[in-house]
Coordinates of C-alpha atoms (C1' of nucleotides) in Angstrom, one line a residue:
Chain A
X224 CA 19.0 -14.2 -0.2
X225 CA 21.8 -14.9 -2.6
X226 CA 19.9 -17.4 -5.0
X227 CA 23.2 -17.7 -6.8
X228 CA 25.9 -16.7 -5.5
X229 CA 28.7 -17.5 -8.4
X230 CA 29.1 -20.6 -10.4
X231 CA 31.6 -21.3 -8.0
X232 CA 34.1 -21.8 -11.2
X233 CA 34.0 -22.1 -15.2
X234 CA 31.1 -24.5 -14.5
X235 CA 29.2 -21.8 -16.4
X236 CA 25.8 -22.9 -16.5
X237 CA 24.9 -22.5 -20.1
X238 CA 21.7 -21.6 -20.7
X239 CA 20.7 -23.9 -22.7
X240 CA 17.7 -22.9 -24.6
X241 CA 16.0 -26.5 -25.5
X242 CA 16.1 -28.0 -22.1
X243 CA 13.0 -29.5 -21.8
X244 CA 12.5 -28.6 -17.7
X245 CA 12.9 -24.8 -18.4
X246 CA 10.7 -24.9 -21.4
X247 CA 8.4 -26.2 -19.2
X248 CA 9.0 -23.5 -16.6
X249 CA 8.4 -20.6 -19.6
X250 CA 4.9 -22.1 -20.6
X251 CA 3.8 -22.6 -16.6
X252 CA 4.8 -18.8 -16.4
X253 CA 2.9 -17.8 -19.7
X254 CA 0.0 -19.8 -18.2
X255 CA 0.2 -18.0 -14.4
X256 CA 0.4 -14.4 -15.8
X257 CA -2.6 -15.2 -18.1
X258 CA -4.7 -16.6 -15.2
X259 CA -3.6 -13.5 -13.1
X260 CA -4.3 -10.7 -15.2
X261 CA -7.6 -12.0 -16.6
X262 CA -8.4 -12.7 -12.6
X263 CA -7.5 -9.1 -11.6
X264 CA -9.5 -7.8 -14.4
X265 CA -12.3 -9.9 -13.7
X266 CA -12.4 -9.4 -9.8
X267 CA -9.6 -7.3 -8.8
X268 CA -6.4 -7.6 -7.3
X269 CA -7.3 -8.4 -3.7
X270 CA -10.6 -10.3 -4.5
X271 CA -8.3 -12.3 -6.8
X272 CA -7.0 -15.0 -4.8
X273 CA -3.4 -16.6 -5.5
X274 CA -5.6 -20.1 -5.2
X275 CA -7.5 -19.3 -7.7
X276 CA -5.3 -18.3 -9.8
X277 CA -3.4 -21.3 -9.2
X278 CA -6.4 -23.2 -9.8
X279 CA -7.0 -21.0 -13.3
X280 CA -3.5 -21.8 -14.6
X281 CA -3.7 -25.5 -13.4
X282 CA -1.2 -26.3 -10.7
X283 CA -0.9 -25.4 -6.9
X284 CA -0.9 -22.8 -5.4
X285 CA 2.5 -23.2 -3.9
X286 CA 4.1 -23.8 -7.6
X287 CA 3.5 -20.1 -8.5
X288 CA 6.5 -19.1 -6.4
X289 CA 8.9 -21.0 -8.2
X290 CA 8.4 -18.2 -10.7
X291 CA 7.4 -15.4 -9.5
X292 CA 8.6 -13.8 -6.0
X293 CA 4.8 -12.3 -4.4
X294 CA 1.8 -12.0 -6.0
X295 CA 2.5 -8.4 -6.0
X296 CA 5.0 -9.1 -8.8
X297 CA 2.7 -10.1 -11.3
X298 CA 0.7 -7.4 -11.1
X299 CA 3.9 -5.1 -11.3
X300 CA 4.8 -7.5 -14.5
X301 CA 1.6 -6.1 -16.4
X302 CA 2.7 -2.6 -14.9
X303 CA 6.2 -3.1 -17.1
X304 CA 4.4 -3.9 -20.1
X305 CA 1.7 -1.3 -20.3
X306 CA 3.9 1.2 -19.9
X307 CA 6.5 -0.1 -22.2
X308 CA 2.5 0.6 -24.7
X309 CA 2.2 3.8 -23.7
X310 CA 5.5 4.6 -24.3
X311 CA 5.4 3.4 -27.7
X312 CA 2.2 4.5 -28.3
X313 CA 3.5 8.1 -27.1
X314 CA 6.3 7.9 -29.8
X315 CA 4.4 7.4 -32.5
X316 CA 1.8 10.1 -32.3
X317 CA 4.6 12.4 -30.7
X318 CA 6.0 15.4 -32.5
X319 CA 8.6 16.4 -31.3
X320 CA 8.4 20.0 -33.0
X321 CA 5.5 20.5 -31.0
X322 CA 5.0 22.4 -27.9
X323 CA 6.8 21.1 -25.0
X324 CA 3.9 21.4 -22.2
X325 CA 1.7 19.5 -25.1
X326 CA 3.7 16.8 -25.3
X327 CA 4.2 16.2 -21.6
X328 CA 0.0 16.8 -22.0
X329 CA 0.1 14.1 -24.3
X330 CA 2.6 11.8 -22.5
X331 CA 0.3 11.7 -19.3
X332 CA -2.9 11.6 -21.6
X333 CA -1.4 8.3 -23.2
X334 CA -0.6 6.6 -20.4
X335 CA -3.8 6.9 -18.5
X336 CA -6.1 5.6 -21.0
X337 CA -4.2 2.3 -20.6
X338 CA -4.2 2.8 -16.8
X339 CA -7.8 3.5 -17.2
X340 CA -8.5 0.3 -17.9
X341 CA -7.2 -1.7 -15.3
X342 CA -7.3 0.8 -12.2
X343 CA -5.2 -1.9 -10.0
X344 CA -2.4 -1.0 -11.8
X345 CA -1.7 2.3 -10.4
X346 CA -2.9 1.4 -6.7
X347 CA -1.2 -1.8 -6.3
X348 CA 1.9 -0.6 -7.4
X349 CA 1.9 2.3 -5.2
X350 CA 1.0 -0.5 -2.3
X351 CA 4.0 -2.7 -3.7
X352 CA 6.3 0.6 -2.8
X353 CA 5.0 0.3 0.6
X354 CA 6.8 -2.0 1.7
X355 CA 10.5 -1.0 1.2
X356 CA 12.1 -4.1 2.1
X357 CA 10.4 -6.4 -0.7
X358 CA 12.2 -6.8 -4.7
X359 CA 9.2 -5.9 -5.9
X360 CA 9.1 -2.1 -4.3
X361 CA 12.4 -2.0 -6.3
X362 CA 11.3 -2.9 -8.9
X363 CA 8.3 -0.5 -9.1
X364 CA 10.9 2.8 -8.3
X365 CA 12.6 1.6 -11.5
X366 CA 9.5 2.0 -13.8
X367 CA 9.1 5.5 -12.2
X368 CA 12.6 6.4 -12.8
X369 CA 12.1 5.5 -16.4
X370 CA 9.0 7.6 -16.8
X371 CA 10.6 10.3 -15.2
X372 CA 13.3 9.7 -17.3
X373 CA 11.1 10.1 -20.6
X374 CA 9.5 12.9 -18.7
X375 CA 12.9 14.5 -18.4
X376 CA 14.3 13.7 -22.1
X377 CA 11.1 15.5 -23.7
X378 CA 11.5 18.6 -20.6
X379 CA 15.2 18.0 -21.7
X380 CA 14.7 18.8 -25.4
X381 CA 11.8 21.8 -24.4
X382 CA 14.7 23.3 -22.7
X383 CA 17.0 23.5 -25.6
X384 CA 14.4 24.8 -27.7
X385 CA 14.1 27.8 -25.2
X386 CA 11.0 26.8 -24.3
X387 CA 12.2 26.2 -21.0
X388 CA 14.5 28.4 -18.7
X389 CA 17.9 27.3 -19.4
X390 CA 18.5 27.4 -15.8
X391 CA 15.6 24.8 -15.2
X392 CA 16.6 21.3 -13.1
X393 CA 14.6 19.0 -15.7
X394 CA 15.3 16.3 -13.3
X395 CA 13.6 17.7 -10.3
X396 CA 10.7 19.2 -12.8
X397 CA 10.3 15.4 -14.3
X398 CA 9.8 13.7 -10.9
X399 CA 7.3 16.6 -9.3
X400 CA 5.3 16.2 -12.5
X401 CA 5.7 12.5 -12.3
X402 CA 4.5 12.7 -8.6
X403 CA 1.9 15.3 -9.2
X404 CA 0.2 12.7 -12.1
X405 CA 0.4 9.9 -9.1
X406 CA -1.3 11.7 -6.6
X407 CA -3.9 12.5 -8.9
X408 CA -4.4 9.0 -9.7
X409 CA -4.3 8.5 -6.6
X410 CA -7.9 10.3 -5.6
X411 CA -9.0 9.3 -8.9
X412 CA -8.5 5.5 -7.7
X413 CA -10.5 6.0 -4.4
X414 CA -13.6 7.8 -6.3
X415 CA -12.8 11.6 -4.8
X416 CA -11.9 12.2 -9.0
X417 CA -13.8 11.0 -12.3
X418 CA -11.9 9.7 -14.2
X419 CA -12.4 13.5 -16.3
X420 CA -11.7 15.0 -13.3
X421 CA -8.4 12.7 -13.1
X422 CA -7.0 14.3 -16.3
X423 CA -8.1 17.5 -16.2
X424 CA -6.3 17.8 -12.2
X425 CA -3.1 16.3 -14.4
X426 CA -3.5 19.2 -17.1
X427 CA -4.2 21.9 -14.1
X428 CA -0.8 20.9 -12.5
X429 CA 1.6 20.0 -16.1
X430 CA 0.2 24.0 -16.6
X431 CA 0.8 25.3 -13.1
X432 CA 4.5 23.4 -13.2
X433 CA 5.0 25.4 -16.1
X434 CA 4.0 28.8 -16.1
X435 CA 5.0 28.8 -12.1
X436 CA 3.2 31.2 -9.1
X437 CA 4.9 33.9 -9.1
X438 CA 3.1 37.4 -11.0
X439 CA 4.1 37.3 -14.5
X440 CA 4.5 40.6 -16.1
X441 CA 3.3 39.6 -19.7
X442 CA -0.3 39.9 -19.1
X443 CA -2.1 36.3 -19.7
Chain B
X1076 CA -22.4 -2.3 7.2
X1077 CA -24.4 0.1 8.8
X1078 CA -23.7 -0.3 11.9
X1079 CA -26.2 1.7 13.9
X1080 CA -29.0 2.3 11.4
X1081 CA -30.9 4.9 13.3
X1082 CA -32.3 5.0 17.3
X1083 CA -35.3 3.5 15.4
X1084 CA -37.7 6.8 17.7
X1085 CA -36.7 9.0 20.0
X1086 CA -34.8 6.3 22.0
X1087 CA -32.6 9.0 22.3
X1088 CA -29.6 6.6 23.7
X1089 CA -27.6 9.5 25.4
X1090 CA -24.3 9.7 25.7
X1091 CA -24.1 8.8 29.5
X1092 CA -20.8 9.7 30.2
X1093 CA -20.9 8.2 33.9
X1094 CA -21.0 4.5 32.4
X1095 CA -19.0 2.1 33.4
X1096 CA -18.8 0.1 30.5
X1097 CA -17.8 3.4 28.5
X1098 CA -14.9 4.0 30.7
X1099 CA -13.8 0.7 30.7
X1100 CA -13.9 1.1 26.7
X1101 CA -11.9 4.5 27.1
X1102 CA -9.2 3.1 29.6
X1103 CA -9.2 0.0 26.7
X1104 CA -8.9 1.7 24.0
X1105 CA -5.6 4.0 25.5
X1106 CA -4.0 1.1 26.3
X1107 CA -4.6 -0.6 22.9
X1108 CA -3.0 2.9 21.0
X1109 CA -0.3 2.9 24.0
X1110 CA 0.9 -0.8 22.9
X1111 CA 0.2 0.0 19.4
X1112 CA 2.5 2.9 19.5
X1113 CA 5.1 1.7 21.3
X1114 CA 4.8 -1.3 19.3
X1115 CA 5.6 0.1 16.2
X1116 CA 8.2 2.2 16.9
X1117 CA 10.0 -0.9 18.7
X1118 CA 9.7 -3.0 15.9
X1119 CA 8.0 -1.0 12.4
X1120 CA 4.5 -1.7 11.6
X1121 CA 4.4 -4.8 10.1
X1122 CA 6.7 -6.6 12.4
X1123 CA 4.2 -5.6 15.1
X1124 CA 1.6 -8.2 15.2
X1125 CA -2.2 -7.4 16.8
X1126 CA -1.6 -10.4 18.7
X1127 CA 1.6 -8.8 20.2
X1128 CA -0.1 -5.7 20.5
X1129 CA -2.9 -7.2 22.4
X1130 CA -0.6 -9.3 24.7
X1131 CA 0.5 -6.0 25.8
X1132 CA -2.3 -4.3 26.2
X1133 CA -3.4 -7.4 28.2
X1134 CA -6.7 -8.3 26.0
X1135 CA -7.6 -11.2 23.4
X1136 CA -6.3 -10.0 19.8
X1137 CA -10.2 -9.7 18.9
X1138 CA -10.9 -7.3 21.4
X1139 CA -9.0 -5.3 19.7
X1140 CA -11.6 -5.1 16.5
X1141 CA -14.3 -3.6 19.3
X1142 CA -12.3 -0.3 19.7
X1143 CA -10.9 -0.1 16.2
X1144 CA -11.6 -1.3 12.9
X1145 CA -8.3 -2.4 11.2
X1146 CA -5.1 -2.4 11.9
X1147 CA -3.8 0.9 9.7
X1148 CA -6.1 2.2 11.6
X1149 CA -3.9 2.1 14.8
X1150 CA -1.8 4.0 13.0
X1151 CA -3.5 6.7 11.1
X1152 CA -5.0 7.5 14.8
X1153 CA -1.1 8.6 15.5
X1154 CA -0.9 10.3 12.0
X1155 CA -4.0 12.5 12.5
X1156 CA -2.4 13.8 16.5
X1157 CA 1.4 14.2 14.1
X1158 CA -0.3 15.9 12.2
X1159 CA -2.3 18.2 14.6
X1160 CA 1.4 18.5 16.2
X1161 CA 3.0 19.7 13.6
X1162 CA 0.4 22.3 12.5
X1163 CA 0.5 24.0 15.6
X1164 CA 4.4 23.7 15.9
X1165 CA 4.1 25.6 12.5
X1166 CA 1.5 28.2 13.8
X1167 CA 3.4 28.9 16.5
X1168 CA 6.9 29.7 14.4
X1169 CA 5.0 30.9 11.2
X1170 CA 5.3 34.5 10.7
X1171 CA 2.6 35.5 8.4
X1172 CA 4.4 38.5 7.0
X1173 CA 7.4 36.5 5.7
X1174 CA 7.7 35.5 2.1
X1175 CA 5.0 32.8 0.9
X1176 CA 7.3 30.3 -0.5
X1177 CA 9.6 30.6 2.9
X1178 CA 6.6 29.9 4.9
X1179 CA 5.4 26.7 2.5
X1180 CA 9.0 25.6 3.0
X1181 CA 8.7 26.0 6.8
X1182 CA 5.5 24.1 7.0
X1183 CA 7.0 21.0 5.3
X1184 CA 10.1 21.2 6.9
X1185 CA 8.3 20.8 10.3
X1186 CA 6.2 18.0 9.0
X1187 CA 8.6 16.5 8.2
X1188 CA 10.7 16.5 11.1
X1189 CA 7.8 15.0 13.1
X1190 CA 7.0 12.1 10.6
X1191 CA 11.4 11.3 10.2
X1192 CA 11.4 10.2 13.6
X1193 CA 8.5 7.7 12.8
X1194 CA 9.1 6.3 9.5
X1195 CA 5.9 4.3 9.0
X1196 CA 4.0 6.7 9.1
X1197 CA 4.4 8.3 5.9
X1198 CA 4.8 4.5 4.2
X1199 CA 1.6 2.9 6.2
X1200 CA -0.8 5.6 5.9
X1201 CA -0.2 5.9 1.9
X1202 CA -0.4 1.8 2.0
X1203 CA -3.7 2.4 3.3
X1204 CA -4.8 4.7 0.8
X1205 CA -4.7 1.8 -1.7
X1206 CA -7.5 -0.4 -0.4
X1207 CA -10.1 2.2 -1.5
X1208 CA -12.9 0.3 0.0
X1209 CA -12.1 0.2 3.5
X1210 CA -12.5 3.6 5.7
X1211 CA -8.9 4.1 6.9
X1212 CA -8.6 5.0 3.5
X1213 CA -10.9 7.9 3.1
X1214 CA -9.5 8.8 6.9
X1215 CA -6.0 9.4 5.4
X1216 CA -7.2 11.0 2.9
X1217 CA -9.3 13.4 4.9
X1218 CA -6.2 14.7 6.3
X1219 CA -4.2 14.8 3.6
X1220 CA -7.2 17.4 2.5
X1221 CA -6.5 19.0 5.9
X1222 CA -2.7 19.6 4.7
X1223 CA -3.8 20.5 1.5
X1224 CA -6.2 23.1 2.5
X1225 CA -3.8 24.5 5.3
X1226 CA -1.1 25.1 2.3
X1227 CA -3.9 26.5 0.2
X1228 CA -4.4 29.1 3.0
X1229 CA -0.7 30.0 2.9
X1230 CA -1.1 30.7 -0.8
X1231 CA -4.2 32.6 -0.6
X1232 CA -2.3 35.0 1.9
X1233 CA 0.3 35.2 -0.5
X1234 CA -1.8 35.6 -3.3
X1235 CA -3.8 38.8 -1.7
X1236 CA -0.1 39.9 -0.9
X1237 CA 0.5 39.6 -4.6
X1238 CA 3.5 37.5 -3.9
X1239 CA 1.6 34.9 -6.1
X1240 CA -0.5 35.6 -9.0
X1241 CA -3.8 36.5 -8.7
X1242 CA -4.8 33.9 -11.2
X1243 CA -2.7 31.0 -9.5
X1244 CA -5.6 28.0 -8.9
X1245 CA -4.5 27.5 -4.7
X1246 CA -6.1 24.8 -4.4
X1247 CA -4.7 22.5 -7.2
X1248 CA -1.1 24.5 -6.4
X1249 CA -1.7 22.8 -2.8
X1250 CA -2.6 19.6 -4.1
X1251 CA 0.7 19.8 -6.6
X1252 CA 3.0 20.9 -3.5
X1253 CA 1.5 18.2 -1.0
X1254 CA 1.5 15.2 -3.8
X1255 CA 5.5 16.3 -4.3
X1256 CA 6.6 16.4 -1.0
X1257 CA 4.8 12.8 -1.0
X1258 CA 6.5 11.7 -3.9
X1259 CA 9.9 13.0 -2.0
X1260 CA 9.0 11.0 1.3
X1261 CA 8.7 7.8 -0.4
X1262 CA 11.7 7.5 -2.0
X1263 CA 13.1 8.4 1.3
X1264 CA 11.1 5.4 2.7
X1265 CA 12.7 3.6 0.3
X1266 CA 16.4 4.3 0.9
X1267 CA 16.7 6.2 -2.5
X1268 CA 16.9 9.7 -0.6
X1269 CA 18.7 10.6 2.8
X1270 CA 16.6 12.3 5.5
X1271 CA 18.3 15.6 4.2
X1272 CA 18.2 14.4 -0.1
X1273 CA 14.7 14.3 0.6
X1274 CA 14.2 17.8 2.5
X1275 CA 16.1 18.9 -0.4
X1276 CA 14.4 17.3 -2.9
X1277 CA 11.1 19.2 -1.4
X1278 CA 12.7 22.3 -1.3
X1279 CA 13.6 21.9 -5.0
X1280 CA 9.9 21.3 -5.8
X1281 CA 8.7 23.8 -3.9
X1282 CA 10.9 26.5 -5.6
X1283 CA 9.9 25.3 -8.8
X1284 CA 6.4 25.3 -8.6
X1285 CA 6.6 28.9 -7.4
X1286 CA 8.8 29.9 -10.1
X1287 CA 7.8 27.7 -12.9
X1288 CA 9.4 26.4 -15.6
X1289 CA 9.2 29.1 -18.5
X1290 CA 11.4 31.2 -19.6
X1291 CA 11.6 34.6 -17.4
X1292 CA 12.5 37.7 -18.7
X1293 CA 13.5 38.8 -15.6
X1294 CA 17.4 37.3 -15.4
X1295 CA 17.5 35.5 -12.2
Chain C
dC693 C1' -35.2 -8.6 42.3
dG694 C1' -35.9 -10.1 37.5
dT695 C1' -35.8 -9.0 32.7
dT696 C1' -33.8 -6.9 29.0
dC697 C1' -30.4 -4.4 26.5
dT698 C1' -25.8 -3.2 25.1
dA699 C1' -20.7 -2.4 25.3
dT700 C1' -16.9 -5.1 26.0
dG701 C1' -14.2 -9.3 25.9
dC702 C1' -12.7 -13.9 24.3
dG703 C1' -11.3 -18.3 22.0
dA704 C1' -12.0 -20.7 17.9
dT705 C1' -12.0 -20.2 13.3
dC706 C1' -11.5 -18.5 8.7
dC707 C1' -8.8 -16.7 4.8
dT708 C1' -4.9 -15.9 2.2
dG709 C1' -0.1 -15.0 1.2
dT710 C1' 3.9 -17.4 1.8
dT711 C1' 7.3 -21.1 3.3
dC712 C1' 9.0 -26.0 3.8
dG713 C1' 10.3 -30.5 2.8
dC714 C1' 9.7 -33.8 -0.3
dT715 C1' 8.9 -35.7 -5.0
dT716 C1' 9.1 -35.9 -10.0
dA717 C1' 11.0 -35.3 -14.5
dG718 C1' 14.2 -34.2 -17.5
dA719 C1' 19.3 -33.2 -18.3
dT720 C1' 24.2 -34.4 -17.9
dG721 C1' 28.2 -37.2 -17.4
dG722 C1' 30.3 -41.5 -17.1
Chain D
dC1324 C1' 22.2 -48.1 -17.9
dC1325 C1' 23.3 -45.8 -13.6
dA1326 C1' 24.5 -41.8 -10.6
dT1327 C1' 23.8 -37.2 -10.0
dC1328 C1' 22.2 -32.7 -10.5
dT1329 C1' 18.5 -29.3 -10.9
dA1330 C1' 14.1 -26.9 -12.5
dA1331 C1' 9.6 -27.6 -11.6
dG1332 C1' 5.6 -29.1 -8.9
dC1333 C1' 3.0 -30.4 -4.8
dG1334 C1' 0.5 -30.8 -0.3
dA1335 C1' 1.0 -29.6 4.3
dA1336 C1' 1.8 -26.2 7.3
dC1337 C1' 2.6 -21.5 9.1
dA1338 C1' 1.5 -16.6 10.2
dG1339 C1' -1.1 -12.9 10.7
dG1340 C1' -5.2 -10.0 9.9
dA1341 C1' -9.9 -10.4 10.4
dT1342 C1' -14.7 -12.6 11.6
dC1343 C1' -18.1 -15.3 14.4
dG1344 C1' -20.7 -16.9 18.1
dC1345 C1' -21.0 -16.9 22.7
dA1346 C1' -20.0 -15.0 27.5
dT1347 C1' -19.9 -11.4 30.9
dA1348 C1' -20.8 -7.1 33.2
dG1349 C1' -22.8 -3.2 33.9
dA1350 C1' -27.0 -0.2 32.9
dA1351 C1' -32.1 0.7 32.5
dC1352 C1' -36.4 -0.2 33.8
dG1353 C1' -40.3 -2.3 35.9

DNA sequence: CGTTCTATGCGATCCTGTTCGCTTAGATGG
DNA sequence: CCATCTAAGCGAACAGGATCGCATAGAACG
């Protein structure tokens, strides 16, 4: 459990950045996520087989867990930098004059053309949260929280532009929109959306979270 | 793949509900989803092992693969009679002339007090959805259409009372309540909600998607 | 009764993620 | 140079879900 519990004393374990063993241990890693993500573009997640992508980056099989804790972590590794991309990506074409519903449009629109691409992504990281117990499952609710945290800072700023009610939880609205863009995904992934279909069910519900059920008495 | 391509002519293999081998199937298969059950609420579903589940239900762990054809199976089977369950707990407490968003409130609620006294259920059942290949998948998904199209009637009777707007989409305001309430349970799998954070968090979601985020003139 | 067909059952086996105990290589300290 | 420590690596083994080929039992049919 505890891999290290405390350095016992002021044996402080300096990092030491040129010892040769750890150097070592930073290349194998560089080699192992190369070798998984080429293998889980190339066949898939579960076709990909931790073997063979022990074989791929050129040691046993068994080595891979000196670095990494399941094989569900390096997928959730590429998760953490694509959306770190479409994050960035987001910021530089966002304005943040513009409407607030079109930027959390554009937000979700920039995100899943990088998720597009590798349609694992989304599914096995919603399969790493199913199992509660593991780091990994952690580790996946974290990258949510950020997004919903984005989703909340641009809701956030809508709000203090009046184009949100002032009395509106930005929180709560971040996470159902964030949940609403999963599920979506979700029938996307298992071929009951295109992936047209996919966006366009994002853009129904962003709208619907917006303008709400209830009559309106402004005609549309 | 196909396992019974066609009767070939007019074979006609009927149903023969006198044969013994069928009722030795039937009694089989009870007792597999008895052990199953019990199984998995004795230990959580991947602590219970098929061959611990076939030890009890006194057959060879293969056997088992004659009556079902995975193990998520086992458990969607329970999912699909919760569900059933907690529709017609709903029907028989729902009072159709009370306000729509009460009664969407009321149906989750019940839901959910079904699925918190068997945790897995929720977690396993959206664990299957991501192997989109297999047919557990498309199963759960079936009935997560189910839930979706029993909200969707809610709305629609809400709707013709004009307690919704008459342009409101139902069905993607369905989808957007189920995939929510979703979202909510998995974080309460998860340990990041309490059994009553999460009903909360639900309620929240609910209330927003009815009223929206906008600005209303209307002061609250 | 004998033949054939099929639903059911089983043990052996496969596959794959993961763990274990041991070894190696480089660092550290004397 | 030697003792010691530790990051990294390895092959063997384990565990658990799933598959395979064969066996059995009951039905159908002549």
């Amino acid at each position: 459990m505890a891999l290290i519990e405390q350095p016992s004393a002021n044996r402080a374990s300096k990092p030491r950045p040129d010892d040769g063993r750890l150097l070592r241990g930073k290349r194998s890693r560089e080699r192992i996520r190369k070798a998984a993500r080429e293998l889980f573009r190339e066949k898939g997640f579960d076709a990909a087989t931790l073997r063979a992508i022990a074989a791929r980056a050129d040691m046993g099989a068994s080595s891979i867990y000196r670095h990494v804790q399941s094989k569900h972590e390096l997928l959730v590794l590429d998760l953490a930098d694509l959306q770190e991309e479409a994050w960035s990506n987001f910021r530089q074409n966002d304005d943040r004059q513009s409407d607030c519903s079109a930027r959390v449009r554009s937000f979700f629109r920039n995100q899943h053309r990088l998720l597009a691409e590798e349609p694992d992504l989304t599914v096995i990281s919603i399969r790493a949260t199913t199992y509660p117990e593991a780091r990994v499952a952690r580790r996946v609710l974290a990258l949510n929280d950020r997004t919903i945290g984005l989703l909340a800072e641009i809701l956030m700023q809508g709000r203090m532009r009046r184009d949100l009610d002032r009395n509106v939880d930005v929180l709560a609205a971040a996470s159902a929109l964030f949940h609403v863009a999963t599920g979506a995904r979700m029938s996307w992934a298992n071929g009951l959306l295109t992936e047209q279909g996919c966006r366009d069910a994002i853009d129904a519900s962003v709208e619907l979270l917006f303008v709400g059920m209830q009559p309106r008495t402004d005609a549309s």
